Amino acid sequence: MKTPQRKTIEINLGVLVVVIAITVIAIVLLKYHVEGEKDMPYILKEIDIISTATGENEITEENKWNIKVSQNSDVYIEIERNSEHKSNENIKKVKIQEIQIKSLGKYTPKLYLPSQEGEKIFDYKEENLAKEEIEYNVDNSKNVKKKTITSEGGIIALSFANNNIGTYIGNDDKIVYDGTLLEKLAITNDDIQFDVKFSLIIETESNKKYKAEIILKLPGGDLVKDGIIKIKNTELEEIVFKRI
């Protein structure tokens, strides 16, 4: 027959085992929450950002310049196969969901997808506005405009644009079509700042889904002063993918 002292010891040991197990699980979950998946079949290679401004000029008898100015920040996300992954698992599709655009200034841009027609990657027409969910499918060839990637990966292109942000009228000898146009409209760099947040989902042929939250601060620099901002980001450790 067990003595009360022995029973107490056994109960305490049992509680200790449970506490240790819960602690270990909590540590594992916390590590996964911070570090995410470490052995994905596909990874993000880089994110490139190109921000500038442009315009369309309509010459009048009174003025040499009558420019409708637009400002855009283009984002290119490159996905590639993970050469260190053990399997040859192929990608099935990529989705972008839960898109949020938060204005930090006077203007809130709209999100556009590549145009299916013409030579320009982006044509800021109503039919090219992005929907709530954007899907990229696997094909035999990579095509940014058709939103297709291959089993080896590809590039996803998005453009956040303020169309017809203002009209500059004048008779300057020379005009440069870039972000410096905004200064002529008395638009400051603070006026065009905004944050973007969206979920990127990579789905494989075995129906495994990996989801990451991507946060961007755009245009990414002093566009009014520099005219064009180009950012190439290959250090993407802060972007964490998790299984869903």
PDB file of C-alpha atoms in Angstrom:
ATOM      1  CA  MET A   1       0.000   0.000   0.000  1.00  0.00           C
ATOM      2  CA  LYS A   2       1.316   3.429  -0.983  1.00  0.00           C
ATOM      3  CA  THR A   3       1.974   5.820   1.804  1.00  0.00           C
ATOM      4  CA  PRO A   4       0.561   9.371   1.657  1.00  0.00           C
ATOM      5  CA  GLN A   5       4.097  10.669   1.221  1.00  0.00           C
ATOM      6  CA  ARG A   6       4.707   8.409  -1.775  1.00  0.00           C
ATOM      7  CA  LYS A   7       1.376   9.363  -3.329  1.00  0.00           C
ATOM      8  CA  THR A   8       2.309  13.044  -2.944  1.00  0.00           C
ATOM      9  CA  ILE A   9       5.671  12.415  -4.611  1.00  0.00           C
ATOM     10  CA  GLU A  10       4.016  10.581  -7.525  1.00  0.00           C
ATOM     11  CA  ILE A  11       1.460  13.359  -7.966  1.00  0.00           C
ATOM     12  CA  ASN A  12       4.189  15.982  -7.922  1.00  0.00           C
ATOM     13  CA  LEU A  13       6.217  13.995 -10.456  1.00  0.00           C
ATOM     14  CA  GLY A  14       3.153  13.682 -12.669  1.00  0.00           C
ATOM     15  CA  VAL A  15       2.495  17.408 -12.480  1.00  0.00           C
ATOM     16  CA  LEU A  16       6.164  18.093 -13.220  1.00  0.00           C
ATOM     17  CA  VAL A  17       6.049  15.863 -16.321  1.00  0.00           C
ATOM     18  CA  VAL A  18       2.923  17.643 -17.577  1.00  0.00           C
ATOM     19  CA  VAL A  19       4.474  21.068 -16.948  1.00  0.00           C
ATOM     20  CA  ILE A  20       7.666  20.046 -18.783  1.00  0.00           C
ATOM     21  CA  ALA A  21       5.635  18.683 -21.725  1.00  0.00           C
ATOM     22  CA  ILE A  22       3.554  21.860 -21.943  1.00  0.00           C
ATOM     23  CA  THR A  23       6.698  23.991 -21.734  1.00  0.00           C
ATOM     24  CA  VAL A  24       8.396  22.027 -24.520  1.00  0.00           C
ATOM     25  CA  ILE A  25       5.307  22.318 -26.742  1.00  0.00           C
ATOM     26  CA  ALA A  26       5.065  26.033 -26.016  1.00  0.00           C
ATOM     27  CA  ILE A  27       8.727  26.533 -26.931  1.00  0.00           C
ATOM     28  CA  VAL A  28       8.306  24.578 -30.166  1.00  0.00           C
ATOM     29  CA  LEU A  29       5.181  26.560 -31.104  1.00  0.00           C
ATOM     30  CA  LEU A  30       6.867  29.858 -30.265  1.00  0.00           C
ATOM     31  CA  LYS A  31       9.908  28.943 -32.357  1.00  0.00           C
ATOM     32  CA  TYR A  32       7.659  27.977 -35.265  1.00  0.00           C
ATOM     33  CA  HIS A  33       5.723  31.237 -34.906  1.00  0.00           C
ATOM     34  CA  VAL A  34       8.964  33.240 -35.076  1.00  0.00           C
ATOM     35  CA  GLU A  35      10.978  31.185 -37.580  1.00  0.00           C
ATOM     36  CA  GLY A  36       8.249  29.440 -39.611  1.00  0.00           C
ATOM     37  CA  GLU A  37       8.963  26.678 -42.136  1.00  0.00           C
ATOM     38  CA  LYS A  38      12.639  25.869 -42.590  1.00  0.00           C
ATOM     39  CA  ASP A  39      12.343  23.265 -45.345  1.00  0.00           C
ATOM     40  CA  MET A  40      10.048  24.607 -48.067  1.00  0.00           C
ATOM     41  CA  PRO A  41      10.180  23.363 -51.670  1.00  0.00           C
ATOM     42  CA  TYR A  42      10.050  26.996 -52.889  1.00  0.00           C
ATOM     43  CA  ILE A  43      11.468  30.212 -51.452  1.00  0.00           C
ATOM     44  CA  LEU A  44      11.419  33.945 -52.087  1.00  0.00           C
ATOM     45  CA  LYS A  45      14.544  34.952 -53.984  1.00  0.00           C
ATOM     46  CA  GLU A  46      14.062  38.724 -53.933  1.00  0.00           C
ATOM     47  CA  ILE A  47      11.600  41.608 -53.902  1.00  0.00           C
ATOM     48  CA  ASP A  48      12.290  44.562 -56.204  1.00  0.00           C
ATOM     49  CA  ILE A  49      10.583  47.930 -55.922  1.00  0.00           C
ATOM     50  CA  ILE A  50      10.621  50.642 -58.594  1.00  0.00           C
ATOM     51  CA  SER A  51       8.866  53.909 -57.778  1.00  0.00           C
ATOM     52  CA  THR A  52       8.538  56.939 -60.024  1.00  0.00           C
ATOM     53  CA  ALA A  53       6.019  59.319 -61.586  1.00  0.00           C
ATOM     54  CA  THR A  54       5.001  59.840 -65.179  1.00  0.00           C
ATOM     55  CA  GLY A  55       2.489  61.830 -67.197  1.00  0.00           C
ATOM     56  CA  GLU A  56       0.666  62.461 -70.437  1.00  0.00           C
ATOM     57  CA  ASN A  57       1.138  65.833 -72.100  1.00  0.00           C
ATOM     58  CA  GLU A  58      -1.477  67.655 -74.140  1.00  0.00           C
ATOM     59  CA  ILE A  59       0.120  70.698 -75.788  1.00  0.00           C
ATOM     60  CA  THR A  60      -2.138  73.742 -76.043  1.00  0.00           C
ATOM     61  CA  GLU A  61      -1.738  77.099 -77.772  1.00  0.00           C
ATOM     62  CA  GLU A  62      -1.202  78.772 -74.416  1.00  0.00           C
ATOM     63  CA  ASN A  63       1.135  76.269 -72.772  1.00  0.00           C
ATOM     64  CA  LYS A  64       3.918  73.944 -73.810  1.00  0.00           C
ATOM     65  CA  TRP A  65       3.168  71.591 -70.958  1.00  0.00           C
ATOM     66  CA  ASN A  66      -0.237  70.350 -69.848  1.00  0.00           C
ATOM     67  CA  ILE A  67       0.737  67.163 -68.073  1.00  0.00           C
ATOM     68  CA  LYS A  68      -1.628  64.837 -66.224  1.00  0.00           C
ATOM     69  CA  VAL A  69       0.688  63.360 -63.628  1.00  0.00           C
ATOM     70  CA  SER A  70       0.472  59.858 -62.137  1.00  0.00           C
ATOM     71  CA  GLN A  71       2.675  58.247 -59.507  1.00  0.00           C
ATOM     72  CA  ASN A  72       3.365  54.520 -59.259  1.00  0.00           C
ATOM     73  CA  SER A  73       5.297  52.000 -57.168  1.00  0.00           C
ATOM     74  CA  ASP A  74       5.886  48.694 -58.975  1.00  0.00           C
ATOM     75  CA  VAL A  75       6.658  45.565 -56.947  1.00  0.00           C
ATOM     76  CA  TYR A  76       8.277  42.432 -58.399  1.00  0.00           C
ATOM     77  CA  ILE A  77       8.368  39.294 -56.242  1.00  0.00           C
ATOM     78  CA  GLU A  78      10.561  36.433 -57.466  1.00  0.00           C
ATOM     79  CA  ILE A  79       9.892  32.856 -56.347  1.00  0.00           C
ATOM     80  CA  GLU A  80      12.316  30.038 -57.073  1.00  0.00           C
ATOM     81  CA  ARG A  81      12.714  26.355 -56.335  1.00  0.00           C
ATOM     82  CA  ASN A  82      14.612  25.562 -53.143  1.00  0.00           C
ATOM     83  CA  SER A  83      17.674  23.634 -54.354  1.00  0.00           C
ATOM     84  CA  GLU A  84      18.272  22.305 -50.839  1.00  0.00           C
ATOM     85  CA  HIS A  85      14.813  20.758 -50.486  1.00  0.00           C
ATOM     86  CA  LYS A  86      14.910  16.960 -50.429  1.00  0.00           C
ATOM     87  CA  SER A  87      11.943  16.298 -52.709  1.00  0.00           C
ATOM     88  CA  ASN A  88      11.169  17.377 -56.274  1.00  0.00           C
ATOM     89  CA  GLU A  89       7.746  18.642 -55.280  1.00  0.00           C
ATOM     90  CA  ASN A  90       6.343  21.034 -57.886  1.00  0.00           C
ATOM     91  CA  ILE A  91       4.472  24.253 -57.402  1.00  0.00           C
ATOM     92  CA  LYS A  92       0.769  24.242 -58.259  1.00  0.00           C
ATOM     93  CA  LYS A  93      -0.261  27.875 -57.888  1.00  0.00           C
ATOM     94  CA  VAL A  94       0.486  31.101 -56.045  1.00  0.00           C
ATOM     95  CA  LYS A  95      -2.118  33.398 -54.532  1.00  0.00           C
ATOM     96  CA  ILE A  96      -2.168  36.869 -53.050  1.00  0.00           C
ATOM     97  CA  GLN A  97      -4.928  37.519 -50.538  1.00  0.00           C
ATOM     98  CA  GLU A  98      -5.926  39.882 -47.735  1.00  0.00           C
ATOM     99  CA  ILE A  99      -4.587  42.988 -49.481  1.00  0.00           C
ATOM    100  CA  GLN A 100      -4.543  46.098 -47.292  1.00  0.00           C
ATOM    101  CA  ILE A 101      -3.410  49.556 -48.401  1.00  0.00           C
ATOM    102  CA  LYS A 102      -3.008  52.160 -45.670  1.00  0.00           C
ATOM    103  CA  SER A 103      -2.409  55.762 -46.675  1.00  0.00           C
ATOM    104  CA  LEU A 104       0.016  57.729 -44.517  1.00  0.00           C
ATOM    105  CA  GLY A 105      -0.463  60.955 -46.457  1.00  0.00           C
ATOM    106  CA  LYS A 106      -3.021  62.594 -48.720  1.00  0.00           C
ATOM    107  CA  TYR A 107      -3.335  59.903 -51.384  1.00  0.00           C
ATOM    108  CA  THR A 108      -4.399  56.251 -51.391  1.00  0.00           C
ATOM    109  CA  PRO A 109      -3.189  54.300 -54.438  1.00  0.00           C
ATOM    110  CA  LYS A 110      -5.048  51.520 -56.210  1.00  0.00           C
ATOM    111  CA  LEU A 111      -3.555  48.129 -57.002  1.00  0.00           C
ATOM    112  CA  TYR A 112      -3.125  47.151 -60.658  1.00  0.00           C
ATOM    113  CA  LEU A 113      -2.086  43.916 -62.324  1.00  0.00           C
ATOM    114  CA  PRO A 114      -0.041  43.610 -65.537  1.00  0.00           C
ATOM    115  CA  SER A 115      -1.902  44.419 -68.726  1.00  0.00           C
ATOM    116  CA  GLN A 116      -2.689  41.521 -71.034  1.00  0.00           C
ATOM    117  CA  GLU A 117      -2.303  43.775 -74.076  1.00  0.00           C
ATOM    118  CA  GLY A 118       0.388  46.032 -75.481  1.00  0.00           C
ATOM    119  CA  GLU A 119       4.094  46.176 -74.692  1.00  0.00           C
ATOM    120  CA  LYS A 120       3.912  48.024 -71.386  1.00  0.00           C
ATOM    121  CA  ILE A 121       3.807  45.813 -68.321  1.00  0.00           C
ATOM    122  CA  PHE A 122       1.266  48.054 -66.623  1.00  0.00           C
ATOM    123  CA  ASP A 123      -1.564  49.986 -68.228  1.00  0.00           C
ATOM    124  CA  TYR A 124      -3.621  51.804 -65.618  1.00  0.00           C
ATOM    125  CA  LYS A 125      -7.094  51.038 -66.911  1.00  0.00           C
ATOM    126  CA  GLU A 126     -10.155  49.935 -64.976  1.00  0.00           C
ATOM    127  CA  GLU A 127      -9.973  46.370 -66.317  1.00  0.00           C
ATOM    128  CA  ASN A 128      -6.495  45.946 -64.851  1.00  0.00           C
ATOM    129  CA  LEU A 129      -7.491  46.726 -61.281  1.00  0.00           C
ATOM    130  CA  ALA A 130      -6.746  43.860 -58.907  1.00  0.00           C
ATOM    131  CA  LYS A 131      -9.525  41.902 -57.246  1.00  0.00           C
ATOM    132  CA  GLU A 132      -9.587  40.711 -53.641  1.00  0.00           C
ATOM    133  CA  GLU A 133      -7.679  37.539 -54.567  1.00  0.00           C
ATOM    134  CA  ILE A 134      -4.967  37.295 -57.217  1.00  0.00           C
ATOM    135  CA  GLU A 135      -3.988  33.887 -58.616  1.00  0.00           C
ATOM    136  CA  TYR A 136      -0.899  32.888 -60.599  1.00  0.00           C
ATOM    137  CA  ASN A 137      -0.916  29.530 -62.363  1.00  0.00           C
ATOM    138  CA  VAL A 138       1.846  27.195 -63.556  1.00  0.00           C
ATOM    139  CA  ASP A 139       2.519  27.016 -67.300  1.00  0.00           C
ATOM    140  CA  ASN A 140       5.321  25.906 -69.612  1.00  0.00           C
ATOM    141  CA  SER A 141       6.804  29.408 -69.669  1.00  0.00           C
ATOM    142  CA  LYS A 142       7.161  32.356 -67.325  1.00  0.00           C
ATOM    143  CA  ASN A 143       5.108  35.363 -68.355  1.00  0.00           C
ATOM    144  CA  VAL A 144       4.676  38.370 -66.079  1.00  0.00           C
ATOM    145  CA  LYS A 145       1.895  39.872 -68.180  1.00  0.00           C
ATOM    146  CA  LYS A 146      -0.117  36.634 -68.313  1.00  0.00           C
ATOM    147  CA  LYS A 147       0.466  35.951 -64.603  1.00  0.00           C
ATOM    148  CA  THR A 148       2.076  32.554 -65.223  1.00  0.00           C
ATOM    149  CA  ILE A 149       5.066  30.879 -63.609  1.00  0.00           C
ATOM    150  CA  THR A 150       6.766  27.525 -64.224  1.00  0.00           C
ATOM    151  CA  SER A 151       7.582  24.596 -61.940  1.00  0.00           C
ATOM    152  CA  GLU A 152      10.911  26.350 -61.325  1.00  0.00           C
ATOM    153  CA  GLY A 153       9.214  29.545 -60.124  1.00  0.00           C
ATOM    154  CA  GLY A 154       8.768  32.969 -61.650  1.00  0.00           C
ATOM    155  CA  ILE A 155       8.037  36.645 -61.054  1.00  0.00           C
ATOM    156  CA  ILE A 156       4.863  38.201 -59.685  1.00  0.00           C
ATOM    157  CA  ALA A 157       4.307  41.843 -60.653  1.00  0.00           C
ATOM    158  CA  LEU A 158       2.066  44.379 -58.909  1.00  0.00           C
ATOM    159  CA  SER A 159       1.708  48.136 -59.276  1.00  0.00           C
ATOM    160  CA  PHE A 160       0.323  50.581 -56.737  1.00  0.00           C
ATOM    161  CA  ALA A 161      -0.660  53.753 -58.570  1.00  0.00           C
ATOM    162  CA  ASN A 162      -2.145  57.185 -57.968  1.00  0.00           C
ATOM    163  CA  ASN A 163      -3.618  58.019 -61.346  1.00  0.00           C
ATOM    164  CA  ASN A 164      -4.090  61.662 -62.374  1.00  0.00           C
ATOM    165  CA  ILE A 165      -2.710  62.917 -59.082  1.00  0.00           C
ATOM    166  CA  GLY A 166      -2.694  66.403 -60.571  1.00  0.00           C
ATOM    167  CA  THR A 167      -2.078  68.442 -63.733  1.00  0.00           C
ATOM    168  CA  TYR A 168       1.016  70.542 -64.295  1.00  0.00           C
ATOM    169  CA  ILE A 169       0.624  73.496 -66.668  1.00  0.00           C
ATOM    170  CA  GLY A 170       3.668  75.527 -67.679  1.00  0.00           C
ATOM    171  CA  ASN A 171       6.208  76.517 -70.310  1.00  0.00           C
ATOM    172  CA  ASP A 172       9.467  75.119 -68.912  1.00  0.00           C
ATOM    173  CA  ASP A 173      12.233  74.548 -71.431  1.00  0.00           C
ATOM    174  CA  LYS A 174      12.593  70.950 -70.287  1.00  0.00           C
ATOM    175  CA  ILE A 175      10.542  68.445 -68.263  1.00  0.00           C
ATOM    176  CA  VAL A 176      11.777  65.189 -66.763  1.00  0.00           C
ATOM    177  CA  TYR A 177       9.114  62.533 -66.476  1.00  0.00           C
ATOM    178  CA  ASP A 178       9.867  61.148 -63.018  1.00  0.00           C
ATOM    179  CA  GLY A 179       9.113  61.813 -59.362  1.00  0.00           C
ATOM    180  CA  THR A 180      10.407  65.380 -59.586  1.00  0.00           C
ATOM    181  CA  LEU A 181       7.169  66.218 -61.404  1.00  0.00           C
ATOM    182  CA  LEU A 182       5.411  65.999 -58.044  1.00  0.00           C
ATOM    183  CA  GLU A 183       7.288  69.035 -56.741  1.00  0.00           C
ATOM    184  CA  LYS A 184       5.803  71.105 -59.562  1.00  0.00           C
ATOM    185  CA  LEU A 185       2.370  70.162 -58.176  1.00  0.00           C
ATOM    186  CA  ALA A 186       3.389  71.111 -54.606  1.00  0.00           C
ATOM    187  CA  ILE A 187       3.088  67.439 -53.632  1.00  0.00           C
ATOM    188  CA  THR A 188       5.534  66.427 -50.921  1.00  0.00           C
ATOM    189  CA  ASN A 189       7.085  63.040 -50.254  1.00  0.00           C
ATOM    190  CA  ASP A 190       4.983  62.751 -47.086  1.00  0.00           C
ATOM    191  CA  ASP A 191       1.817  63.174 -49.153  1.00  0.00           C
ATOM    192  CA  ILE A 192       2.416  59.938 -51.098  1.00  0.00           C
ATOM    193  CA  GLN A 193       3.618  57.596 -48.346  1.00  0.00           C
ATOM    194  CA  PHE A 194       1.623  54.419 -47.753  1.00  0.00           C
ATOM    195  CA  ASP A 195       1.904  50.935 -46.254  1.00  0.00           C
ATOM    196  CA  VAL A 196       0.929  47.711 -47.992  1.00  0.00           C
ATOM    197  CA  LYS A 197       0.217  44.379 -46.340  1.00  0.00           C
ATOM    198  CA  PHE A 198      -0.881  41.162 -48.032  1.00  0.00           C
ATOM    199  CA  SER A 199      -0.671  37.382 -47.689  1.00  0.00           C
ATOM    200  CA  LEU A 200       1.362  35.346 -50.179  1.00  0.00           C
ATOM    201  CA  ILE A 201       0.356  31.685 -50.461  1.00  0.00           C
ATOM    202  CA  ILE A 202       2.440  29.050 -52.241  1.00  0.00           C
ATOM    203  CA  GLU A 203       0.570  25.809 -52.980  1.00  0.00           C
ATOM    204  CA  THR A 204       2.308  22.627 -54.177  1.00  0.00           C
ATOM    205  CA  GLU A 205       0.968  19.719 -56.221  1.00  0.00           C
ATOM    206  CA  SER A 206       0.627  17.664 -53.042  1.00  0.00           C
ATOM    207  CA  ASN A 207      -1.811  20.357 -51.793  1.00  0.00           C
ATOM    208  CA  LYS A 208       0.552  21.679 -49.148  1.00  0.00           C
ATOM    209  CA  LYS A 209       0.052  25.398 -48.584  1.00  0.00           C
ATOM    210  CA  TYR A 210       2.598  27.846 -47.196  1.00  0.00           C
ATOM    211  CA  LYS A 211       1.481  31.323 -46.187  1.00  0.00           C
ATOM    212  CA  ALA A 212       3.514  34.450 -45.399  1.00  0.00           C
ATOM    213  CA  GLU A 213       2.581  38.018 -44.577  1.00  0.00           C
ATOM    214  CA  ILE A 214       4.419  40.644 -46.609  1.00  0.00           C
ATOM    215  CA  ILE A 215       4.589  44.257 -45.437  1.00  0.00           C
ATOM    216  CA  LEU A 216       6.007  47.031 -47.626  1.00  0.00           C
ATOM    217  CA  LYS A 217       6.529  50.722 -46.998  1.00  0.00           C
ATOM    218  CA  LEU A 218       6.201  52.591 -50.278  1.00  0.00           C
ATOM    219  CA  PRO A 219       7.456  54.397 -52.338  1.00  0.00           C
ATOM    220  CA  GLY A 220      10.526  53.430 -50.301  1.00  0.00           C
ATOM    221  CA  GLY A 221      12.465  56.722 -50.258  1.00  0.00           C
ATOM    222  CA  ASP A 222      12.364  60.400 -51.180  1.00  0.00           C
ATOM    223  CA  LEU A 223      10.715  60.166 -54.583  1.00  0.00           C
ATOM    224  CA  VAL A 224      10.209  63.923 -55.000  1.00  0.00           C
ATOM    225  CA  LYS A 225      13.929  64.540 -54.554  1.00  0.00           C
ATOM    226  CA  ASP A 226      15.401  61.493 -56.312  1.00  0.00           C
ATOM    227  CA  GLY A 227      12.893  61.126 -59.154  1.00  0.00           C
ATOM    228  CA  ILE A 228      13.213  57.336 -59.323  1.00  0.00           C
ATOM    229  CA  ILE A 229      13.645  54.870 -56.463  1.00  0.00           C
ATOM    230  CA  LYS A 230      14.981  51.369 -57.127  1.00  0.00           C
ATOM    231  CA  ILE A 231      15.231  48.872 -54.274  1.00  0.00           C
ATOM    232  CA  LYS A 232      16.480  45.293 -54.608  1.00  0.00           C
ATOM    233  CA  ASN A 233      15.819  43.288 -51.442  1.00  0.00           C
ATOM    234  CA  THR A 234      17.365  39.822 -51.186  1.00  0.00           C
ATOM    235  CA  GLU A 235      17.557  39.743 -47.379  1.00  0.00           C
ATOM    236  CA  LEU A 236      14.080  38.354 -46.729  1.00  0.00           C
ATOM    237  CA  GLU A 237      14.558  36.494 -43.443  1.00  0.00           C
ATOM    238  CA  GLU A 238      11.829  38.612 -41.823  1.00  0.00           C
ATOM    239  CA  ILE A 239       9.241  37.078 -44.185  1.00  0.00           C
ATOM    240  CA  VAL A 240       8.089  33.898 -42.444  1.00  0.00           C
ATOM    241  CA  PHE A 241       6.102  31.128 -44.158  1.00  0.00           C
ATOM    242  CA  LYS A 242       3.827  28.812 -42.183  1.00  0.00           C
ATOM    243  CA  ARG A 243       1.755  25.775 -43.155  1.00  0.00           C
ATOM    244  CA  ILE A 244      -1.985  26.339 -43.407  1.00  0.00           C
TER     245      ILE A 244
END
